[in-house]
Every structure is written in C-alpha cells, then in structure tokens.
XYZ file of C-alpha atoms in Angstrom:
542
model
C 128.463 147.731 94.703
C 126.466 148.471 91.657
C 122.791 149.105 91.207
C 122.351 145.390 89.784
C 123.731 144.001 93.020
C 121.478 146.269 95.122
C 118.546 145.140 93.225
C 119.419 141.503 93.539
C 120.165 142.030 97.364
C 116.760 143.713 97.935
C 115.028 140.762 96.116
C 116.636 138.183 98.156
C 115.963 139.881 101.293
C 112.423 140.048 100.349
C 112.443 136.184 99.803
C 114.152 135.772 103.227
C 111.489 138.033 104.946
C 108.772 135.813 103.532
C 110.626 132.689 104.467
C 111.041 133.832 107.980
C 107.201 134.848 108.096
C 106.231 131.447 106.856
C 108.425 129.778 109.301
C 106.835 131.826 112.307
C 103.279 130.835 111.184
C 104.302 127.148 110.945
C 105.956 127.210 114.363
C 102.572 128.158 115.792
C 101.433 124.324 115.016
C 97.694 124.144 115.608
C 97.375 127.738 116.854
C 97.276 129.725 120.145
C 94.192 128.068 121.383
C 95.520 124.544 120.970
C 98.683 125.725 122.621
C 96.951 127.068 125.650
C 94.994 123.758 125.765
C 98.333 121.890 126.156
C 99.517 124.210 128.790
C 96.351 123.841 130.781
C 96.833 120.098 130.883
C 100.324 120.721 132.295
C 102.006 119.725 129.166
C 104.651 121.695 127.098
C 104.234 121.718 123.413
C 106.418 119.862 120.971
C 108.695 122.913 120.234
C 108.954 123.827 123.935
C 109.899 120.241 124.844
C 112.778 120.554 122.316
C 113.965 123.795 123.576
C 113.981 122.473 127.253
C 115.889 119.411 126.133
C 118.762 120.765 123.982
C 121.674 122.178 125.506
C 121.721 126.018 126.374
C 123.476 128.107 123.453
C 123.275 125.182 121.077
C 121.358 125.157 117.627
C 118.538 122.909 116.601
C 118.768 122.174 112.803
C 115.052 121.458 111.946
C 114.289 119.137 109.150
C 110.921 119.208 107.453
C 109.417 122.462 108.897
C 107.376 122.914 105.713
C 106.385 119.169 105.433
C 102.683 119.204 104.500
C 102.419 122.774 103.657
C 99.408 123.224 101.535
C 98.814 119.587 101.258
C 95.831 118.887 103.621
C 93.917 122.069 103.522
C 90.716 120.324 102.898
C 90.982 118.876 106.355
C 92.314 121.902 108.015
C 96.001 121.577 107.485
C 98.901 119.759 108.947
C 101.679 122.300 109.782
C 105.199 120.646 109.879
C 103.262 117.412 109.302
C 102.269 117.267 112.826
C 105.754 116.425 114.073
C 108.900 118.352 114.774
C 112.246 116.824 113.779
C 115.662 118.009 113.762
C 119.160 117.353 114.914
C 120.108 119.010 118.312
C 122.760 118.713 120.994
C 121.809 116.939 124.134
C 124.325 116.782 127.166
C 126.948 117.386 124.582
C 125.837 114.742 121.977
C 124.380 115.317 118.652
C 121.039 113.572 118.599
C 117.983 113.308 116.305
C 114.782 114.461 118.068
C 111.279 113.526 116.985
C 108.352 115.250 118.764
C 104.782 114.813 117.981
C 102.934 118.099 117.884
C 99.620 117.470 119.695
C 98.371 120.847 118.734
C 97.999 119.510 115.197
C 95.157 117.091 114.919
C 96.122 115.679 118.476
C 99.334 114.508 116.942
C 97.599 112.202 114.480
C 99.589 110.809 111.662
C 98.975 111.869 108.198
C 100.912 110.340 105.218
C 103.537 113.022 105.110
C 104.002 112.399 108.949
C 105.101 108.838 108.282
C 107.566 110.045 105.661
C 108.965 112.683 107.863
C 109.515 110.123 110.786
C 111.254 107.842 108.619
C 113.473 110.729 107.372
C 114.526 111.183 110.834
C 115.172 107.545 111.257
C 117.149 107.704 108.118
C 119.271 110.421 109.296
C 119.899 108.559 112.593
C 121.070 105.350 110.836
C 123.215 106.895 108.322
C 125.168 109.118 110.893
C 124.837 106.695 113.858
C 123.270 109.387 116.060
C 121.076 108.546 119.113
C 117.481 109.323 118.292
C 114.853 110.723 121.055
C 111.233 110.350 120.550
C 108.976 112.587 122.342
C 105.608 110.662 122.005
C 102.265 112.602 122.016
C 99.982 111.183 119.253
C 96.356 110.067 118.647
C 97.562 107.424 116.127
C 96.841 107.253 112.284
C 94.535 110.032 110.918
C 91.830 107.597 109.911
C 90.198 109.414 107.047
C 93.498 108.881 105.166
C 94.358 105.289 106.657
C 94.704 103.798 103.055
C 97.610 106.233 102.273
C 99.527 105.622 105.449
C 98.901 101.907 106.691
C 99.899 98.984 104.578
C 102.773 99.705 102.067
C 106.525 99.376 102.352
C 107.217 103.039 102.897
C 104.206 103.588 105.181
C 103.358 103.590 109.007
C 104.716 100.193 109.844
C 108.141 100.782 108.251
C 109.259 102.880 111.233
C 108.956 99.817 113.693
C 111.155 97.775 111.125
C 113.543 100.732 111.463
C 113.340 100.589 115.201
C 114.431 96.854 115.073
C 117.169 97.791 112.682
C 118.537 100.518 114.505
C 118.673 98.446 117.831
C 120.664 95.672 115.922
C 123.176 98.641 114.652
C 123.786 99.723 118.095
C 121.966 103.030 117.720
C 120.586 104.465 120.984
C 116.772 104.891 120.955
C 115.131 106.620 123.991
C 111.470 107.334 124.055
C 109.130 109.591 126.327
C 105.458 108.924 126.359
C 104.260 112.492 127.166
C 100.669 112.275 125.926
C 98.587 109.700 123.982
C 100.183 106.700 122.354
C 97.781 104.212 120.878
C 97.317 101.236 118.680
C 100.215 100.276 116.307
C 102.204 103.510 117.527
C 102.573 102.041 120.909
C 105.180 99.730 119.452
C 107.517 102.635 118.577
C 108.434 103.672 122.305
C 108.523 100.022 123.624
C 110.963 98.901 120.785
C 113.227 101.631 121.979
C 116.241 100.986 124.394
C 114.452 102.822 127.412
C 110.761 104.178 127.647
C 109.627 106.567 130.188
C 106.140 107.996 130.762
C 104.744 111.169 132.306
C 101.964 110.683 135.204
C 98.464 111.541 134.548
C 99.055 112.805 130.798
C 101.076 109.981 129.365
C 99.032 106.696 128.272
C 99.835 103.721 126.123
C 97.553 100.927 125.022
C 96.762 98.959 121.744
C 93.055 99.974 122.078
C 91.395 102.759 124.067
C 88.610 102.240 126.568
C 85.858 102.893 123.923
C 87.340 100.230 121.596
C 87.689 97.784 124.418
C 84.098 98.343 125.417
C 82.993 97.823 121.839
C 85.424 94.650 121.286
C 84.902 92.563 124.478
C 82.502 94.499 126.570
C 84.845 95.597 129.361
C 84.301 98.972 131.228
C 87.570 100.622 132.129
C 88.935 103.968 131.918
C 91.981 105.055 129.927
C 94.273 105.838 133.020
C 93.569 102.329 134.683
C 93.922 100.843 131.171
C 97.342 102.130 130.204
C 98.425 105.072 132.264
C 101.819 105.706 133.946
C 101.141 103.620 137.201
C 99.789 100.720 135.292
C 102.698 100.317 132.980
C 105.519 101.250 135.423
C 104.152 99.431 138.324
C 102.056 96.424 136.892
C 102.752 95.630 133.303
C 106.387 96.847 133.255
C 105.832 98.136 129.704
C 107.517 101.526 130.579
C 110.770 101.776 132.802
C 110.114 105.017 134.844
C 107.254 107.537 135.432
C 107.725 111.098 136.110
C 105.605 113.871 137.515
C 106.117 116.487 134.519
C 107.409 116.901 131.264
C 110.465 118.738 132.688
C 111.394 115.818 135.124
C 111.015 113.474 132.249
C 113.398 115.583 129.898
C 115.818 115.993 132.739
C 116.129 112.282 132.921
C 116.756 111.987 129.116
C 119.525 114.452 129.626
C 121.084 112.447 132.343
C 120.882 109.191 130.076
C 122.812 110.857 127.394
C 125.281 112.339 129.679
C 126.483 108.993 130.356
C 126.866 107.392 126.916
C 130.112 106.164 125.772
C 132.218 108.011 123.252
C 131.231 107.426 119.705
C 133.513 106.264 116.941
C 134.280 108.876 114.335
C 134.751 108.838 110.609
C 137.887 111.044 110.992
C 136.887 113.933 108.694
C 139.655 116.600 108.965
C 138.920 119.820 110.916
C 141.043 122.761 112.053
C 140.304 126.016 113.712
C 137.397 127.680 111.719
C 138.089 130.931 109.914
C 135.358 133.266 108.753
C 135.512 133.996 104.928
C 137.543 137.028 104.095
C 135.022 138.123 101.580
C 131.731 139.334 103.447
C 129.359 136.478 103.547
C 126.438 138.737 103.471
C 127.257 139.757 99.970
C 125.889 136.381 98.967
C 122.383 138.105 98.923
C 123.444 140.349 96.003
C 125.291 137.706 93.925
C 122.448 135.644 92.385
C 120.339 137.771 89.847
C 116.924 138.458 90.486
C 116.285 137.674 86.776
C 117.303 133.982 86.964
C 118.267 133.973 83.201
C 121.041 136.359 83.869
C 124.461 134.659 84.322
C 126.615 135.024 87.406
C 130.122 133.714 88.556
C 129.421 130.961 91.057
C 132.938 131.511 92.509
C 131.534 134.631 94.120
C 129.211 132.467 96.209
C 131.918 129.957 97.050
C 134.460 132.682 98.204
C 131.784 133.882 100.716
C 131.039 130.345 102.016
C 134.552 128.957 102.581
C 137.089 129.778 105.288
C 139.417 132.637 104.566
C 137.748 132.703 101.102
C 140.561 130.132 100.107
C 139.501 127.598 97.303
C 141.889 125.431 95.544
C 140.188 124.804 92.181
C 140.561 121.371 90.285
C 141.171 121.511 86.627
C 140.130 125.308 86.384
C 140.713 125.657 82.585
C 138.747 122.405 81.798
C 135.033 121.552 81.866
C 134.314 125.077 83.049
C 130.584 124.760 83.195
C 131.055 122.932 86.517
C 133.522 124.391 89.292
C 135.421 121.734 91.541
C 137.802 122.207 94.222
C 138.959 121.739 97.806
C 138.205 124.288 100.762
C 137.261 124.587 104.196
C 133.841 125.279 105.704
C 133.752 126.101 109.364
C 137.138 124.384 109.804
C 135.930 120.940 107.931
C 137.983 120.022 104.754
C 135.273 119.656 101.926
C 135.256 119.070 98.129
C 132.932 121.342 96.503
C 131.019 120.692 93.046
C 129.110 123.724 91.842
C 127.454 124.569 88.666
C 129.016 127.458 86.998
C 126.404 130.109 85.870
C 128.729 132.430 84.037
C 129.023 131.918 80.227
C 132.568 130.355 79.477
C 134.615 129.286 76.676
C 135.302 125.738 76.165
C 138.817 124.164 75.549
C 137.822 124.330 71.761
C 137.076 128.026 71.907
C 133.271 127.343 71.934
C 130.964 129.442 74.225
C 129.184 127.355 76.783
C 125.818 128.285 78.274
C 126.008 128.743 82.276
C 124.244 126.111 84.479
C 124.368 123.501 81.802
C 126.463 120.320 82.258
C 128.626 119.466 79.133
C 130.811 116.350 78.499
C 133.974 117.657 79.691
C 132.459 119.098 82.873
C 130.747 115.808 83.697
C 133.997 113.967 83.054
C 135.872 116.514 85.377
C 133.399 116.082 88.023
C 133.484 112.177 88.085
C 137.396 112.417 88.414
C 136.902 114.866 91.306
C 134.226 112.785 93.198
C 136.610 109.728 92.986
C 139.519 111.724 94.356
C 137.390 113.082 97.432
C 136.394 109.600 98.168
C 140.203 108.445 97.934
C 141.236 111.213 100.379
C 138.172 110.903 102.687
C 136.746 114.311 102.030
C 132.901 115.073 102.288
C 131.372 116.661 99.177
C 129.161 119.487 98.990
C 127.104 120.170 95.715
C 125.985 123.585 95.138
C 123.028 123.343 92.541
C 121.926 125.828 89.965
C 121.644 123.616 86.913
C 119.463 123.692 83.745
C 120.368 120.137 82.856
C 122.729 118.265 80.484
C 123.680 119.884 76.963
C 121.340 118.619 74.334
C 121.759 118.679 70.417
C 123.548 116.704 67.763
C 126.987 117.805 68.849
C 126.524 116.994 72.331
C 124.947 113.555 71.448
C 127.755 112.905 68.994
C 130.214 113.703 71.784
C 128.841 111.178 74.103
C 127.043 113.536 76.525
C 125.134 110.484 77.785
C 128.294 108.386 78.467
C 129.921 111.113 80.320
C 126.775 111.986 82.274
C 126.344 108.446 83.391
C 130.236 108.448 84.696
C 129.445 111.567 86.807
C 126.072 110.017 88.130
C 128.006 106.578 88.670
C 130.799 108.287 90.734
C 128.321 110.532 92.665
C 125.845 107.614 93.390
C 128.628 105.287 94.582
C 130.401 107.799 96.769
C 130.980 106.530 100.331
C 131.938 109.919 101.925
C 128.976 111.828 102.975
C 127.351 114.285 100.574
C 125.462 117.592 101.241
C 123.425 119.406 98.741
C 122.409 123.112 98.581
C 119.995 124.087 95.740
C 120.531 127.748 95.125
C 118.694 128.171 91.963
C 117.521 125.882 89.056
C 117.516 122.073 89.803
C 116.208 120.771 86.499
C 116.004 117.403 84.705
C 118.879 114.911 84.938
C 121.044 117.848 86.341
C 119.210 117.377 89.614
C 120.307 113.684 89.664
C 123.871 114.518 88.607
C 124.298 117.146 91.354
C 123.032 114.895 94.071
C 119.346 115.489 94.401
C 117.076 113.767 97.006
C 117.202 110.406 95.229
C 120.881 110.130 95.594
C 121.120 110.039 99.328
C 122.538 113.485 100.487
C 122.922 113.326 104.253
C 121.285 116.809 104.107
C 119.724 118.660 101.392
C 118.525 122.194 101.823
C 117.340 124.994 99.357
C 117.587 128.604 99.217
C 114.122 130.694 98.502
C 115.451 131.106 95.087
C 115.373 127.469 94.213
C 113.335 125.702 91.511
C 112.873 121.937 91.151
C 111.261 120.281 88.162
C 111.921 118.475 84.849
C 112.496 121.755 83.030
C 111.955 125.391 83.470
C 108.496 126.768 83.683
C 108.633 128.353 80.148
C 110.032 125.563 78.432
C 107.375 122.991 80.003
C 104.548 125.442 79.306
C 105.478 125.723 75.615
C 106.077 121.976 75.322
C 102.789 120.974 77.033
C 100.939 123.812 74.797
C 102.297 122.117 71.638
C 101.103 118.677 72.715
C 97.666 120.137 73.668
C 97.243 122.043 70.419
C 98.380 118.905 68.561
C 95.659 116.888 70.198
C 92.828 119.461 69.308
C 94.071 119.542 65.801
C 93.991 115.833 65.459
C 90.179 116.107 66.600
C 89.698 118.638 63.805
C 89.521 121.589 66.254
C 91.170 124.998 65.716
C 92.537 127.230 68.321
C 92.604 131.082 68.015
C 95.916 132.947 68.888
C 93.957 134.395 71.925
C 92.768 131.032 73.287
C 96.299 129.578 72.802
C 97.726 132.539 74.741
C 95.308 131.922 77.441
C 95.847 128.144 77.463
C 99.643 128.888 77.585
C 99.090 131.081 80.666
C 97.091 128.601 82.524
C 99.793 125.911 81.872
C 102.555 128.174 83.032
C 100.856 129.307 86.302
C 100.041 125.699 87.263
C 103.655 124.399 86.430
C 105.223 127.390 88.271
C 103.301 126.647 91.272
C 105.007 123.177 91.468
C 108.306 124.945 90.870
C 108.372 126.626 94.071
C 110.750 125.598 96.959
C 107.734 125.525 99.415
C 106.138 122.876 97.063
C 109.307 120.808 97.195
C 109.717 121.284 100.959
C 106.037 120.283 101.657
C 106.768 116.941 99.943
C 110.304 116.406 101.650
C 112.024 116.662 98.388
C 114.380 118.795 100.331
C 114.844 118.879 104.218
C 114.150 122.634 104.332
C 114.404 126.037 103.049
C 117.373 128.215 104.470
C 118.399 131.842 104.588
C 121.505 131.648 102.329
C 123.489 133.298 105.095
C 122.830 129.864 107.250
C 124.573 127.900 104.569
C 127.920 127.625 106.366
C 126.287 126.618 109.507
C 124.013 123.960 108.096
C 126.944 122.313 105.999
C 129.159 122.306 109.354
C 126.488 120.844 111.482
C 125.887 118.268 108.741
C 129.492 117.157 108.635
C 129.775 117.053 112.484
C 126.878 114.669 112.769
C 128.222 112.470 109.711
C 131.574 112.188 111.450
C 129.837 109.968 114.000
C 129.651 107.396 111.274
C 132.836 105.527 110.564
C 133.050 104.652 106.798
C 132.688 101.034 106.415
C 132.257 100.543 102.778
C 134.981 100.655 100.238
C 134.461 103.224 97.136
C 133.908 101.188 94.068
C 132.116 102.657 90.923
C 131.458 99.261 89.215
C 131.426 99.570 85.388
C 132.177 102.880 83.759
C 132.505 103.501 80.075
C 135.522 105.532 79.309
C-alpha cells in the first residue's frame, strides 16, 4: 500500500466514524428523559420493540434513519422523522416494520413522516413483503397540517395504500401500543389483523377533550377507546394483550404460520467472500474527489471470489458493465469508471463522464440482464453526460435517452449505491431515486446535485454579476470573491449525503463495508415478488 492509499483510507475512516456518531445520536430519538418516560409507563421504545420482534442474530436494514435531519430545528427537531422503518426477519420471514417513535413529539406526524411511511409501504408493495405497523402516535403535527394533510402524497395516501396492499394479498398486521387518533386510526383497522395493548393502547377518531367540545359528552380516554372497549364492545380490535412483549410475541406467531411466498427465481449459489480484501475499499476512493481511480478496484472487493465477467470491456470505457455474484446472488453491475480512458478512436475520455458509446453499451447490457432475469446493481460516481459540439454532433442526447429508456423500463429489480458524485442527468441514467430502485443507499463520500459545487458557484456568480451590471452596478474583485464563497458554501451544504438522506432522496448512508450485505438483503427481499411484467422499452431511436 502506498502513502496515497493510506491517506484515502484515513479520510474514509474519519467519515465512517462521523456517520456512526450521527447514527448513535439519531437512535436516541427524543432523548434519555423521553425514553425513561416510556419505560415508566411500562412501554418499550420503538427501537426496543423492533429488537424484540425480529429473530435473534438477524439483521435489521434501516430505511430513512436520517429522515428529517436538520429540517425541523425551529420546533425542536424530528429525529428519524419520528418513525423507525426497515426490513427485518420475523419468524423466518422478511418483513417491512414501521414503528412510531413516541419519544419524538409523542410520535406526531411531520411532512417527512408521511413520506417515510409511504416509502415503507412502497417497499412492501414492490417486493410483496408482509408489513407490520407498531402504532404509537399523537397524530398530525398540527402546526404543519397544511404540509401533510390534503395532497396526493400526503397523510391520506397511506390509507389508499392500505387498501391497495390488501387487494394485492400483502399481509398487514398492526399493533396499537400507544395513542392512535383521528385519521391515523384507519391505518391499523385497515390492516388484516389489529391488536391492542391494555392500559397503554387507545384508538379513537376524537379524544375526550374534543368529544367534550364537540358534543358535550364527559368521558375518559380509556372508556372512550381503550383496549377493553375495542376488544369487548366495539370489536374494532381483534385481541388485547397485557404488555408490549405479549403483543409482539403474538405477531411472531402470526408470521410463523404464513404460507410460503412465491419467488421471482433469481439465481443464488453458495456465497464466497471476495478474494481481494473488502476492507481495502476504504483506501480506493481518493480523498480529493477530482483525482481518478479504477472502479474495478471497488468491484473486485464487492463481488464473490473477486470474479467479474466484463461486458464489452474495450468499448464505451467510461462505464463498466459486467456479470458477477454478490453474496451468492447473480447480478449485473453498471458502474461509472473514474479512471481516464482511451476511446475506440484513440481519444482520451474523462473519468466519471458518460459518453455516447458508454450509454449505448449500458442500454444493451441492461436489456440483456432483463432477458436473463438478473437483478441490476448501479454504482454511481458520475459527473454527468459529455457536453460540447463533438458530443452533440455525435448524438449524445439520443444515446443517453436509450440508456435512460432501457433503465427506466427494466422489470428486474434495481439497486443503487451512490459512492461519489451523482450530478445532473448522470443521476437519472444511473438509476437515481426517480427511477424506482428497490433500495438506494449512499456512502459518506456521496454528493448529489445538478452539478459540482465549484461549477454551480461559478455559474450562479456569473448570473449574479450580470444582474448587477444590468442595473449599472460594479462589483469589486474582493466583493466578487466574497460572493463566490457565500454561494459555494450554501451550495456545498446541499451536496452533503446527510442533506439527501434527510429528504429521503436516498434510503440511508452506509459504511462502504456494508455494501455487500445491503445489496444481498435487497435481492433477497425482491425475490419475494415474481416478475409479472414483460420487458418492453417502447420506442428507441437507433
């Protein structure tokens, strides 16, 4: 190993350390006092409920851990969007789990909470996975009701999804383990089976104070909508339980008796660890993101036995395509090549840029993977498509459109890892969030935006200066430099992977060493959903 490798490794380890530190803080939810308050009521926290529910020695792949990060600081913050979501194994079955975190604003729904819940439902629908709701929520966060209530992708959409999942035969199980009020009451009752914990669980369209205000009736919440009322009188819930643990044990027994799922039939053999040391991934990506590197050095440390069968290796070299196995699963990999390469015409091509020949190659490769029923893995470190007269005259838009068309119409599941840059239309072509990857995670080195910070800052500065000059104002070099710094700092904040994760542009940020595990778990869950659609790219210009 050389000095450069060691510098890169140290920089990446520092980023991973910061990631773990931030995750640790997020997992505290509303803080120690709120956690203690939950325990005093005899309740487990959202994360404790999930830990108790999932099988021993199984992994929980969290989705949206950083949702809401830094978005609601003016009202005290909303760690993880006030709800814990992920994929876990319960009684041997992969399930989506959604658990309201009552330590965060009593589990109230913020705009990002609704978006995160719908992402959980989307994962369940796409992969035909059972979904478990652990309900403990005070309902909509009223100061922001206009941002969560009436629109298509707002609060009410989840109940539409409840109904759609029921018609699709997707099992939905709900446990009312705390408050469940107003419109939110429909979620558990639209599930296949709803249970409630005695003395702590309650469900009603309007609480006792609102009932008093609306119709003048004096009644306490327990009599109005507690476990006894709904399990013995109204029949709204199916069973009541003495504790969180008893309720969660019952859910395990439900999952234990489910019939076997259909499968898509993705190919898997006995997994083999990479021959090249996976930990060396940490030293491959340069600390200086402008410097080139060979993406094959990443791939060889991700795939089984470091075996990678490259497709059209000598053609379209700014994107690497090929077949491999990850944790035993057959995959097709589409990865941006960050090394400077020589084209078929002897021209040098910049790393991380998509050229016409690379887009053409990628489209053909994606079609092949659909033909052979092989899941696709996209490894992003892309600056965008090539620009300039030569690229335009060569039909870069047409070839880029072919790649986007093939990728967008792909019926095999797609999984995206944002390793570095994810700029402009390159984000789209390499299966960004808008193109329905089953899972999309980033490394701490990721950046997502229309263009790089420097390029954007200089462009925005030119626009600003031109505007000032149009008004007859002159700007000094010192003022211009100060303005450039201000624009760059603001833009760079938005490039952060945490900014993206807070808004659910990605499902989370992971240690690069977790990549194999995340992709494998993703394909395992996707295998629950047989491929019903036929691959058809529609009209493609050749």
